[in-house]
mmCIF file of C-alpha atoms in Angstrom:
data_model
loop_
_atom_site.group_PDB
_atom_site.id
_atom_site.type_symbol
_atom_site.label_atom_id
_atom_site.label_comp_id
_atom_site.label_asym_id
_atom_site.label_seq_id
_atom_site.Cartn_x
_atom_site.Cartn_y
_atom_site.Cartn_z
ATOM 1 C CA UNK A 1 1.975 -5.149 -2.853
ATOM 2 C CA UNK A 2 -2.686 -4.656 -3.670
ATOM 3 C CA UNK A 3 -3.309 -0.950 -4.490
ATOM 4 C CA UNK A 4 -4.757 0.811 -0.936
ATOM 5 C CA UNK A 5 -8.026 1.451 -1.275
ATOM 6 C CA UNK A 6 -9.411 4.963 -1.840
ATOM 7 C CA UNK A 7 -11.666 4.230 0.820
ATOM 8 C CA UNK A 8 -9.170 3.800 3.393
ATOM 9 C CA UNK A 9 -8.630 7.227 5.243
ATOM 10 C CA UNK A 10 -4.845 8.689 5.531
ATOM 11 C CA UNK A 11 -1.495 7.051 6.780
ATOM 12 C CA UNK A 12 -1.354 7.750 10.375
ATOM 13 C CA UNK A 13 1.217 7.044 12.720
ATOM 14 C CA UNK A 14 0.434 6.053 16.501
ATOM 15 C CA UNK A 15 0.557 9.129 18.959
ATOM 16 C CA UNK A 16 2.383 6.167 21.127
ATOM 17 C CA UNK A 17 3.513 2.592 21.616
ATOM 18 C CA UNK A 18 5.655 0.368 23.575
ATOM 19 C CA UNK A 19 6.358 -3.139 24.751
ATOM 20 C CA UNK A 20 4.568 -4.802 27.117
ATOM 21 C CA UNK A 21 5.272 -8.070 29.522
ATOM 22 C CA UNK A 22 3.143 -10.843 29.343
ATOM 23 C CA UNK A 23 4.991 -13.290 30.642
ATOM 24 C CA UNK A 24 8.167 -14.294 30.806
ATOM 25 C CA UNK A 25 8.343 -15.169 27.504
ATOM 26 C CA UNK A 26 6.618 -12.937 25.703
ATOM 27 C CA UNK A 27 6.876 -9.344 25.118
ATOM 28 C CA UNK A 28 3.695 -7.719 22.498
ATOM 29 C CA UNK A 29 4.565 -4.685 20.882
ATOM 30 C CA UNK A 30 1.179 -2.057 20.983
ATOM 31 C CA UNK A 31 0.391 0.968 19.109
ATOM 32 C CA UNK A 32 -2.171 3.809 19.874
ATOM 33 C CA UNK A 33 -4.342 5.553 17.439
ATOM 34 C CA UNK A 34 -6.370 8.505 16.753
ATOM 35 C CA UNK A 35 -7.989 10.629 19.387
ATOM 36 C CA UNK A 36 -7.197 9.585 22.849
ATOM 37 C CA UNK A 37 -10.598 10.330 23.698
ATOM 38 C CA UNK A 38 -12.238 9.236 20.893
ATOM 39 C CA UNK A 39 -14.321 5.608 21.028
ATOM 40 C CA UNK A 40 -12.610 3.176 21.655
ATOM 41 C CA UNK A 41 -11.995 -0.116 19.593
ATOM 42 C CA UNK A 42 -9.307 -2.828 19.584
ATOM 43 C CA UNK A 43 -8.011 -3.663 16.393
ATOM 44 C CA UNK A 44 -7.230 -7.798 16.265
ATOM 45 C CA UNK A 45 -4.951 -9.038 13.069
ATOM 46 C CA UNK A 46 -4.781 -11.862 11.101
ATOM 47 C CA UNK A 47 -2.930 -15.239 11.185
ATOM 48 C CA UNK A 48 -2.281 -16.098 13.903
ATOM 49 C CA UNK A 49 1.344 -14.570 13.563
ATOM 50 C CA UNK A 50 0.840 -12.549 10.816
ATOM 51 C CA UNK A 51 1.075 -9.011 12.815
ATOM 52 C CA UNK A 52 0.264 -5.054 12.175
ATOM 53 C CA UNK A 53 0.231 -3.317 9.142
ATOM 54 C CA UNK A 54 0.186 0.291 8.882
ATOM 55 C CA UNK A 55 -2.823 -0.563 6.843
ATOM 56 C CA UNK A 56 -4.750 -1.122 9.948
ATOM 57 C CA UNK A 57 -5.094 1.751 11.321
ATOM 58 C CA UNK A 58 -6.827 3.291 8.024
ATOM 59 C CA UNK A 59 -10.200 1.801 8.214
ATOM 60 C CA UNK A 60 -11.016 4.506 11.238
ATOM 61 C CA UNK A 61 -11.426 8.178 11.221
ATOM 62 C CA UNK A 62 -8.795 9.101 13.756
ATOM 63 C CA UNK A 63 -11.052 12.056 14.466
ATOM 64 C CA UNK A 64 -12.975 9.557 15.907
ATOM 65 C CA UNK A 65 -11.663 6.689 17.100
ATOM 66 C CA UNK A 66 -9.181 5.649 19.900
ATOM 67 C CA UNK A 67 -7.294 2.121 18.225
ATOM 68 C CA UNK A 68 -6.143 -0.480 20.520
ATOM 69 C CA UNK A 69 -3.966 -2.533 17.891
ATOM 70 C CA UNK A 70 -1.069 -4.960 19.198
ATOM 71 C CA UNK A 71 0.820 -7.799 17.143
ATOM 72 C CA UNK A 72 -0.060 -11.236 19.066
ATOM 73 C CA UNK A 73 2.272 -13.006 20.895
ATOM 74 C CA UNK A 74 4.522 -14.297 18.454
ATOM 75 C CA UNK A 75 3.413 -11.972 15.697
ATOM 76 C CA UNK A 76 5.635 -8.990 14.621
ATOM 77 C CA UNK A 77 7.506 -6.857 16.829
ATOM 78 C CA UNK A 78 6.091 -9.042 19.309
ATOM 79 C CA UNK A 79 8.906 -11.327 20.506
ATOM 80 C CA UNK A 80 10.414 -13.933 20.458
ATOM 81 C CA UNK A 81 9.003 -13.909 16.750
ATOM 82 C CA UNK A 82 7.341 -17.220 15.479
ATOM 83 C CA UNK A 83 7.219 -19.365 19.391
ATOM 84 C CA UNK A 84 4.337 -21.254 20.006
ATOM 85 C CA UNK A 85 4.981 -22.328 23.917
ATOM 86 C CA UNK A 86 2.792 -20.353 26.248
ATOM 87 C CA UNK A 87 1.172 -19.527 23.203
ATOM 88 C CA UNK A 88 -3.300 -20.101 23.444
ATOM 89 C CA UNK A 89 -6.265 -18.394 22.212
ATOM 90 C CA UNK A 90 -7.265 -17.888 25.810
ATOM 91 C CA UNK A 91 -3.541 -16.382 26.880
ATOM 92 C CA UNK A 92 -3.975 -13.992 23.721
ATOM 93 C CA UNK A 93 -7.694 -12.934 25.743
ATOM 94 C CA UNK A 94 -5.871 -12.336 28.784
ATOM 95 C CA UNK A 95 -3.404 -10.146 26.761
ATOM 96 C CA UNK A 96 -6.083 -8.655 25.613
ATOM 97 C CA UNK A 97 -7.907 -7.662 29.095
ATOM 98 C CA UNK A 98 -3.837 -6.662 29.559
ATOM 99 C CA UNK A 99 -4.014 -3.761 27.535
ATOM 100 C CA UNK A 100 -7.474 -3.402 27.980
ATOM 101 C CA UNK A 101 -6.637 -2.005 31.708
ATOM 102 C CA UNK A 102 -3.156 -0.027 30.725
ATOM 103 C CA UNK A 103 -5.336 1.694 28.965
ATOM 104 C CA UNK A 104 -8.446 2.263 31.220
ATOM 105 C CA UNK A 105 -10.986 1.075 28.758
ATOM 106 C CA UNK A 106 -13.987 -0.165 30.283
ATOM 107 C CA UNK A 107 -15.807 -1.380 26.701
ATOM 108 C CA UNK A 108 -14.645 -0.930 23.271
ATOM 109 C CA UNK A 109 -15.370 -1.726 20.462
ATOM 110 C CA UNK A 110 -13.465 -4.725 18.859
ATOM 111 C CA UNK A 111 -12.579 -5.326 15.486
ATOM 112 C CA UNK A 112 -11.236 -8.200 13.643
ATOM 113 C CA UNK A 113 -10.417 -10.378 9.928
ATOM 114 C CA UNK A 114 -10.148 -14.167 9.125
ATOM 115 C CA UNK A 115 -7.810 -15.419 12.362
ATOM 116 C CA UNK A 116 -8.460 -12.092 14.084
ATOM 117 C CA UNK A 117 -12.341 -12.504 13.906
ATOM 118 C CA UNK A 118 -12.029 -15.785 15.644
ATOM 119 C CA UNK A 119 -10.355 -13.941 18.079
ATOM 120 C CA UNK A 120 -12.723 -11.723 18.441
ATOM 121 C CA UNK A 121 -15.729 -13.708 19.056
ATOM 122 C CA UNK A 122 -13.507 -16.143 21.855
ATOM 123 C CA UNK A 123 -12.289 -12.661 23.580
ATOM 124 C CA UNK A 124 -16.452 -11.190 23.548
ATOM 125 C CA UNK A 125 -17.620 -14.218 24.808
ATOM 126 C CA UNK A 126 -15.465 -14.669 27.344
ATOM 127 C CA UNK A 127 -15.648 -10.922 28.095
ATOM 128 C CA UNK A 128 -18.803 -9.540 26.757
ATOM 129 C CA UNK A 129 -19.871 -7.123 29.100
ATOM 130 C CA UNK A 130 -15.853 -5.248 27.882
ATOM 131 C CA UNK A 131 -17.765 -5.348 24.156
ATOM 132 C CA UNK A 132 -19.570 -2.294 22.022
ATOM 133 C CA UNK A 133 -20.650 -4.696 19.170
ATOM 134 C CA UNK A 134 -18.333 -5.849 16.557
ATOM 135 C CA UNK A 135 -16.545 -5.495 13.247
ATOM 136 C CA UNK A 136 -15.536 -9.192 11.367
ATOM 137 C CA UNK A 137 -14.230 -9.845 8.265
ATOM 138 C CA UNK A 138 -13.664 -12.866 6.596
ATOM 139 C CA UNK A 139 -15.768 -15.714 8.966
ATOM 140 C CA UNK A 140 -12.820 -18.570 10.464
ATOM 141 C CA UNK A 141 -14.015 -20.519 13.292
ATOM 142 C CA UNK A 142 -11.816 -22.890 13.277
ATOM 143 C CA UNK A 143 -13.849 -26.425 13.030
ATOM 144 C CA UNK A 144 -12.173 -29.040 11.499
ATOM 145 C CA UNK A 145 -13.965 -29.457 8.775
ATOM 146 C CA UNK A 146 -12.589 -25.288 8.294
ATOM 147 C CA UNK A 147 -9.022 -26.617 8.899
ATOM 148 C CA UNK A 148 -9.468 -29.332 6.371
ATOM 149 C CA UNK A 149 -10.647 -26.821 3.525
ATOM 150 C CA UNK A 150 -7.693 -24.838 3.946
ATOM 151 C CA UNK A 151 -5.350 -27.722 4.165
ATOM 152 C CA UNK A 152 -6.653 -30.104 1.531
ATOM 153 C CA UNK A 153 -9.935 -28.976 -0.014
ATOM 154 C CA UNK A 154 -9.109 -25.720 -1.440
ATOM 155 C CA UNK A 155 -7.279 -28.527 -4.332
ATOM 156 C CA UNK A 156 -10.223 -28.278 -6.322
ATOM 157 C CA UNK A 157 -9.764 -24.362 -6.364
ATOM 158 C CA UNK A 158 -5.667 -23.997 -6.492
ATOM 159 C CA UNK A 159 -4.455 -28.008 -7.667
ATOM 160 C CA UNK A 160 -0.773 -25.642 -8.636
ATOM 161 C CA UNK A 161 -0.056 -24.526 -5.088
ATOM 162 C CA UNK A 162 -0.922 -27.649 -3.450
ATOM 163 C CA UNK A 163 0.397 -29.412 -5.375
ATOM 164 C CA UNK A 164 3.818 -27.126 -4.578
ATOM 165 C CA UNK A 165 2.951 -27.093 -0.377
ATOM 166 C CA UNK A 166 2.746 -31.668 -1.193
ATOM 167 C CA UNK A 167 5.865 -31.968 -3.016
ATOM 168 C CA UNK A 168 8.626 -30.988 -0.198
ATOM 169 C CA UNK A 169 6.785 -33.703 2.407
ATOM 170 C CA UNK A 170 7.375 -37.427 1.671
ATOM 171 C CA UNK A 171 4.178 -39.678 0.495
ATOM 172 C CA UNK A 172 4.658 -41.764 3.586
ATOM 173 C CA UNK A 173 3.703 -38.767 5.087
ATOM 174 C CA UNK A 174 1.337 -36.833 2.758
ATOM 175 C CA UNK A 175 -1.952 -38.432 4.663
ATOM 176 C CA UNK A 176 -1.578 -35.837 7.333
ATOM 177 C CA UNK A 177 -0.618 -32.226 5.589
ATOM 178 C CA UNK A 178 -0.580 -30.501 9.550
ATOM 179 C CA UNK A 179 0.980 -32.863 11.298
ATOM 180 C CA UNK A 180 3.828 -32.968 8.594
ATOM 181 C CA UNK A 181 4.042 -29.958 8.530
ATOM 182 C CA UNK A 182 3.874 -28.823 11.798
ATOM 183 C CA UNK A 183 6.464 -31.823 13.064
ATOM 184 C CA UNK A 184 8.615 -29.543 10.878
ATOM 185 C CA UNK A 185 7.673 -25.997 11.596
ATOM 186 C CA UNK A 186 7.739 -26.231 15.850
ATOM 187 C CA UNK A 187 11.233 -27.982 15.085
ATOM 188 C CA UNK A 188 14.722 -26.147 16.350
ATOM 189 C CA UNK A 189 16.331 -26.825 13.017
ATOM 190 C CA UNK A 190 16.750 -24.025 10.814
ATOM 191 C CA UNK A 191 17.402 -25.608 8.111
ATOM 192 C CA UNK A 192 14.144 -27.488 8.759
ATOM 193 C CA UNK A 193 11.632 -24.569 9.928
ATOM 194 C CA UNK A 194 12.896 -21.926 7.588
ATOM 195 C CA UNK A 195 11.354 -24.095 4.174
ATOM 196 C CA UNK A 196 8.078 -25.112 5.703
ATOM 197 C CA UNK A 197 7.565 -21.632 6.751
ATOM 198 C CA UNK A 198 8.065 -20.154 3.390
ATOM 199 C CA UNK A 199 6.522 -23.205 1.841
ATOM 200 C CA UNK A 200 3.244 -22.363 4.011
ATOM 201 C CA UNK A 201 2.835 -18.479 3.658
ATOM 202 C CA UNK A 202 3.161 -18.634 -0.215
ATOM 203 C CA UNK A 203 0.742 -21.698 0.200
ATOM 204 C CA UNK A 204 -1.905 -19.130 1.726
ATOM 205 C CA UNK A 205 -0.863 -15.842 0.048
ATOM 206 C CA UNK A 206 -1.121 -16.640 -2.908
ATOM 207 C CA UNK A 207 -4.766 -17.676 -2.175
ATOM 208 C CA UNK A 208 -5.515 -14.350 -0.893
ATOM 209 C CA UNK A 209 -6.929 -11.702 -3.447
ATOM 210 C CA UNK A 210 -9.528 -12.394 -5.913
ATOM 211 C CA UNK A 211 -7.578 -10.994 -8.441
ATOM 212 C CA UNK A 212 -3.674 -11.864 -9.480
ATOM 213 C CA UNK A 213 -1.692 -9.788 -6.965
ATOM 214 C CA UNK A 214 1.998 -8.498 -8.052
ATOM 215 C CA UNK A 215 4.301 -11.008 -6.150
ATOM 216 C CA UNK A 216 5.271 -9.364 -2.740
ATOM 217 C CA UNK A 217 9.203 -9.365 -1.572
ATOM 218 C CA UNK A 218 9.815 -11.994 1.337
ATOM 219 C CA UNK A 219 8.970 -11.604 4.378
ATOM 220 C CA UNK A 220 11.245 -13.817 7.121
ATOM 221 C CA UNK A 221 9.119 -12.207 10.243
ATOM 222 C CA UNK A 222 5.882 -13.226 8.213
ATOM 223 C CA UNK A 223 6.932 -16.387 6.707
ATOM 224 C CA UNK A 224 8.094 -17.680 10.221
ATOM 225 C CA UNK A 225 4.763 -15.972 11.813
ATOM 226 C CA UNK A 226 2.390 -17.276 9.853
ATOM 227 C CA UNK A 227 3.208 -20.549 9.394
ATOM 228 C CA UNK A 228 4.741 -21.398 13.530
ATOM 229 C CA UNK A 229 1.105 -19.476 14.124
ATOM 230 C CA UNK A 230 -1.310 -20.873 11.936
ATOM 231 C CA UNK A 231 0.618 -25.015 12.218
ATOM 232 C CA UNK A 232 0.110 -24.740 16.311
ATOM 233 C CA UNK A 233 -2.869 -22.783 16.457
ATOM 234 C CA UNK A 234 -4.749 -25.050 13.666
ATOM 235 C CA UNK A 235 -3.044 -28.388 15.110
ATOM 236 C CA UNK A 236 -4.608 -27.541 18.788
ATOM 237 C CA UNK A 237 -8.612 -26.626 17.559
ATOM 238 C CA UNK A 238 -7.587 -22.900 18.478
ATOM 239 C CA UNK A 239 -7.424 -24.412 21.679
ATOM 240 C CA UNK A 240 -11.256 -24.334 22.279
ATOM 241 C CA UNK A 241 -13.963 -27.298 22.122
ATOM 242 C CA UNK A 242 -15.572 -27.827 19.215
ATOM 243 C CA UNK A 243 -17.617 -25.780 17.586
ATOM 244 C CA UNK A 244 -17.179 -23.569 20.875
ATOM 245 C CA UNK A 245 -17.984 -20.486 19.344
ATOM 246 C CA UNK A 246 -20.705 -20.829 17.646
ATOM 247 C CA UNK A 247 -22.424 -22.992 20.782
ATOM 248 C CA UNK A 248 -21.269 -20.120 23.168
ATOM 249 C CA UNK A 249 -22.724 -17.737 20.891
ATOM 250 C CA UNK A 250 -25.863 -16.162 22.685
ATOM 251 C CA UNK A 251 -23.162 -14.514 25.273
ATOM 252 C CA UNK A 252 -22.975 -11.364 22.588
ATOM 253 C CA UNK A 253 -26.245 -12.517 20.909
ATOM 254 C CA UNK A 254 -27.325 -9.083 21.733
ATOM 255 C CA UNK A 255 -24.698 -6.901 21.228
ATOM 256 C CA UNK A 256 -24.541 -5.490 16.978
ATOM 257 C CA UNK A 257 -22.143 -6.819 14.490
ATOM 258 C CA UNK A 258 -21.020 -6.472 10.953
ATOM 259 C CA UNK A 259 -19.836 -9.795 9.113
ATOM 260 C CA UNK A 260 -18.192 -8.186 5.567
ATOM 261 C CA UNK A 261 -17.490 -11.954 3.546
ATOM 262 C CA UNK A 262 -15.735 -12.116 0.582
ATOM 263 C CA UNK A 263 -18.586 -14.161 -1.855
ATOM 264 C CA UNK A 264 -15.144 -16.030 -3.259
ATOM 265 C CA UNK A 265 -13.361 -16.336 -0.205
ATOM 266 C CA UNK A 266 -11.613 -19.532 -0.441
ATOM 267 C CA UNK A 267 -8.837 -19.089 2.828
ATOM 268 C CA UNK A 268 -11.832 -18.599 4.391
ATOM 269 C CA UNK A 269 -15.309 -20.146 2.810
ATOM 270 C CA UNK A 270 -18.656 -17.966 2.915
ATOM 271 C CA UNK A 271 -19.885 -20.539 4.734
ATOM 272 C CA UNK A 272 -19.089 -19.767 8.128
ATOM 273 C CA UNK A 273 -19.656 -15.988 7.529
ATOM 274 C CA UNK A 274 -23.614 -17.107 6.602
ATOM 275 C CA UNK A 275 -24.226 -19.693 9.877
ATOM 276 C CA UNK A 276 -22.640 -17.119 12.320
ATOM 277 C CA UNK A 277 -25.144 -14.338 10.614
ATOM 278 C CA UNK A 278 -28.125 -16.619 11.027
ATOM 279 C CA UNK A 279 -27.117 -17.719 14.591
ATOM 280 C CA UNK A 280 -26.985 -13.823 15.985
ATOM 281 C CA UNK A 281 -30.095 -11.910 15.358
ATOM 282 C CA UNK A 282 -28.074 -8.520 15.848
ATOM 283 C CA UNK A 283 -25.890 -9.094 12.885
ATOM 284 C CA UNK A 284 -25.823 -7.484 9.342
ATOM 285 C CA UNK A 285 -24.252 -9.612 6.262
ATOM 286 C CA UNK A 286 -22.314 -8.101 4.209
ATOM 287 C CA UNK A 287 -21.107 -10.072 1.262
ATOM 288 C CA UNK A 288 -19.139 -8.651 -1.346
ATOM 289 C CA UNK A 289 -20.039 -10.157 -4.641
ATOM 290 C CA UNK A 290 -16.580 -9.587 -6.243
ATOM 291 C CA UNK A 291 -13.559 -10.160 -3.242
ATOM 292 C CA UNK A 292 -11.880 -13.303 -2.109
ATOM 293 C CA UNK A 293 -10.337 -12.728 1.338
ATOM 294 C CA UNK A 294 -8.070 -9.919 1.162
ATOM 295 C CA UNK A 295 -9.152 -6.928 3.588
ATOM 296 C CA UNK A 296 -7.659 -4.556 0.976
ATOM 297 C CA UNK A 297 -10.256 -5.679 -1.806
ATOM 298 C CA UNK A 298 -11.783 -2.209 -3.057
ATOM 299 C CA UNK A 299 -15.266 -3.692 -1.828
ATOM 300 C CA UNK A 300 -14.527 -5.410 1.366
ATOM 301 C CA UNK A 301 -12.320 -2.392 2.580
ATOM 302 C CA UNK A 302 -15.098 -0.124 1.894
ATOM 303 C CA UNK A 303 -17.886 -2.200 3.591
ATOM 304 C CA UNK A 304 -15.634 -2.045 6.793
ATOM 305 C CA UNK A 305 -15.041 1.403 6.724
ATOM 306 C CA UNK A 306 -18.780 1.747 6.347
ATOM 307 C CA UNK A 307 -19.246 -0.304 9.336
ATOM 308 C CA UNK A 308 -16.767 2.023 11.671
ATOM 309 C CA UNK A 309 -18.774 5.129 10.123
ATOM 310 C CA UNK A 310 -22.064 3.836 11.047
ATOM 311 C CA UNK A 311 -20.598 2.980 14.397
ATOM 312 C CA UNK A 312 -19.740 6.562 14.537
ATOM 313 C CA UNK A 313 -22.363 8.610 13.520
ATOM 314 C CA UNK A 314 -24.864 6.197 15.437
ATOM 315 C CA UNK A 315 -23.036 4.619 18.067
ATOM 316 C CA UNK A 316 -24.512 1.147 17.895
ATOM 317 C CA UNK A 317 -25.099 -0.399 14.360
ATOM 318 C CA UNK A 318 -29.488 -0.146 12.091
#
């Protein structure tokens, strides 16, 4: 595990948590952290499929914020784990609205990184009247170019990881690695999907941080959620039109936003953050010179906490 940055707030336990059935197939886990009378904030995890970590609660001053976190469909403690059926961006947005109603919140700050930034933008554009502003990290707009980078073009930086990722796929399927992995990950044979899930998770996980990190203990929950749901959403373009999040940016462009981006992010390269920032007049871009993709890299964590502290003090972003 990476070292926890000192800029984070101390560890904290939820004041309450529970499960919410959102349809006949899916039940999602949620938790509430901090001050019940504080500024409401919605935390959206990455992946899709990565789920929550106790560290995610620590970007917010618990005296000032009421933080709602949840495991998205198929992720973490939500059930069934890794389930891709009845799992679309539009359904995740409906789940967020169910949670907002459950907690009686009128408006909230929306905080999300990586895939969480994708979902934050999609949610905001669907329900701009419910958003106070945005704190976004490692921007992913789920365009075809970004998906191609994630799967194929990253070999320019990590050829050894790419070769390891390609190796289990027969040569006649390698022209479409995403399709080849999706067929394996989304099948019902555990002897097929488990090796594919672990290979996919290794391929991504080993390039999250700018500097090498100690090898993490195997995590089947993370591997299955990430492998299945990332391939499912990438294969379907996140159930959005191509570049829809940029096309519809005007719906939230009046709201404040802080965008935190690692200069050497090879999961979600900086061009997407730059595109978003230059098209969003009220946004502030923090380009972290010595960071990759990880939210817990020191510079990124420091910038994310600074953004939530600024919103706390001013009620808005400068």
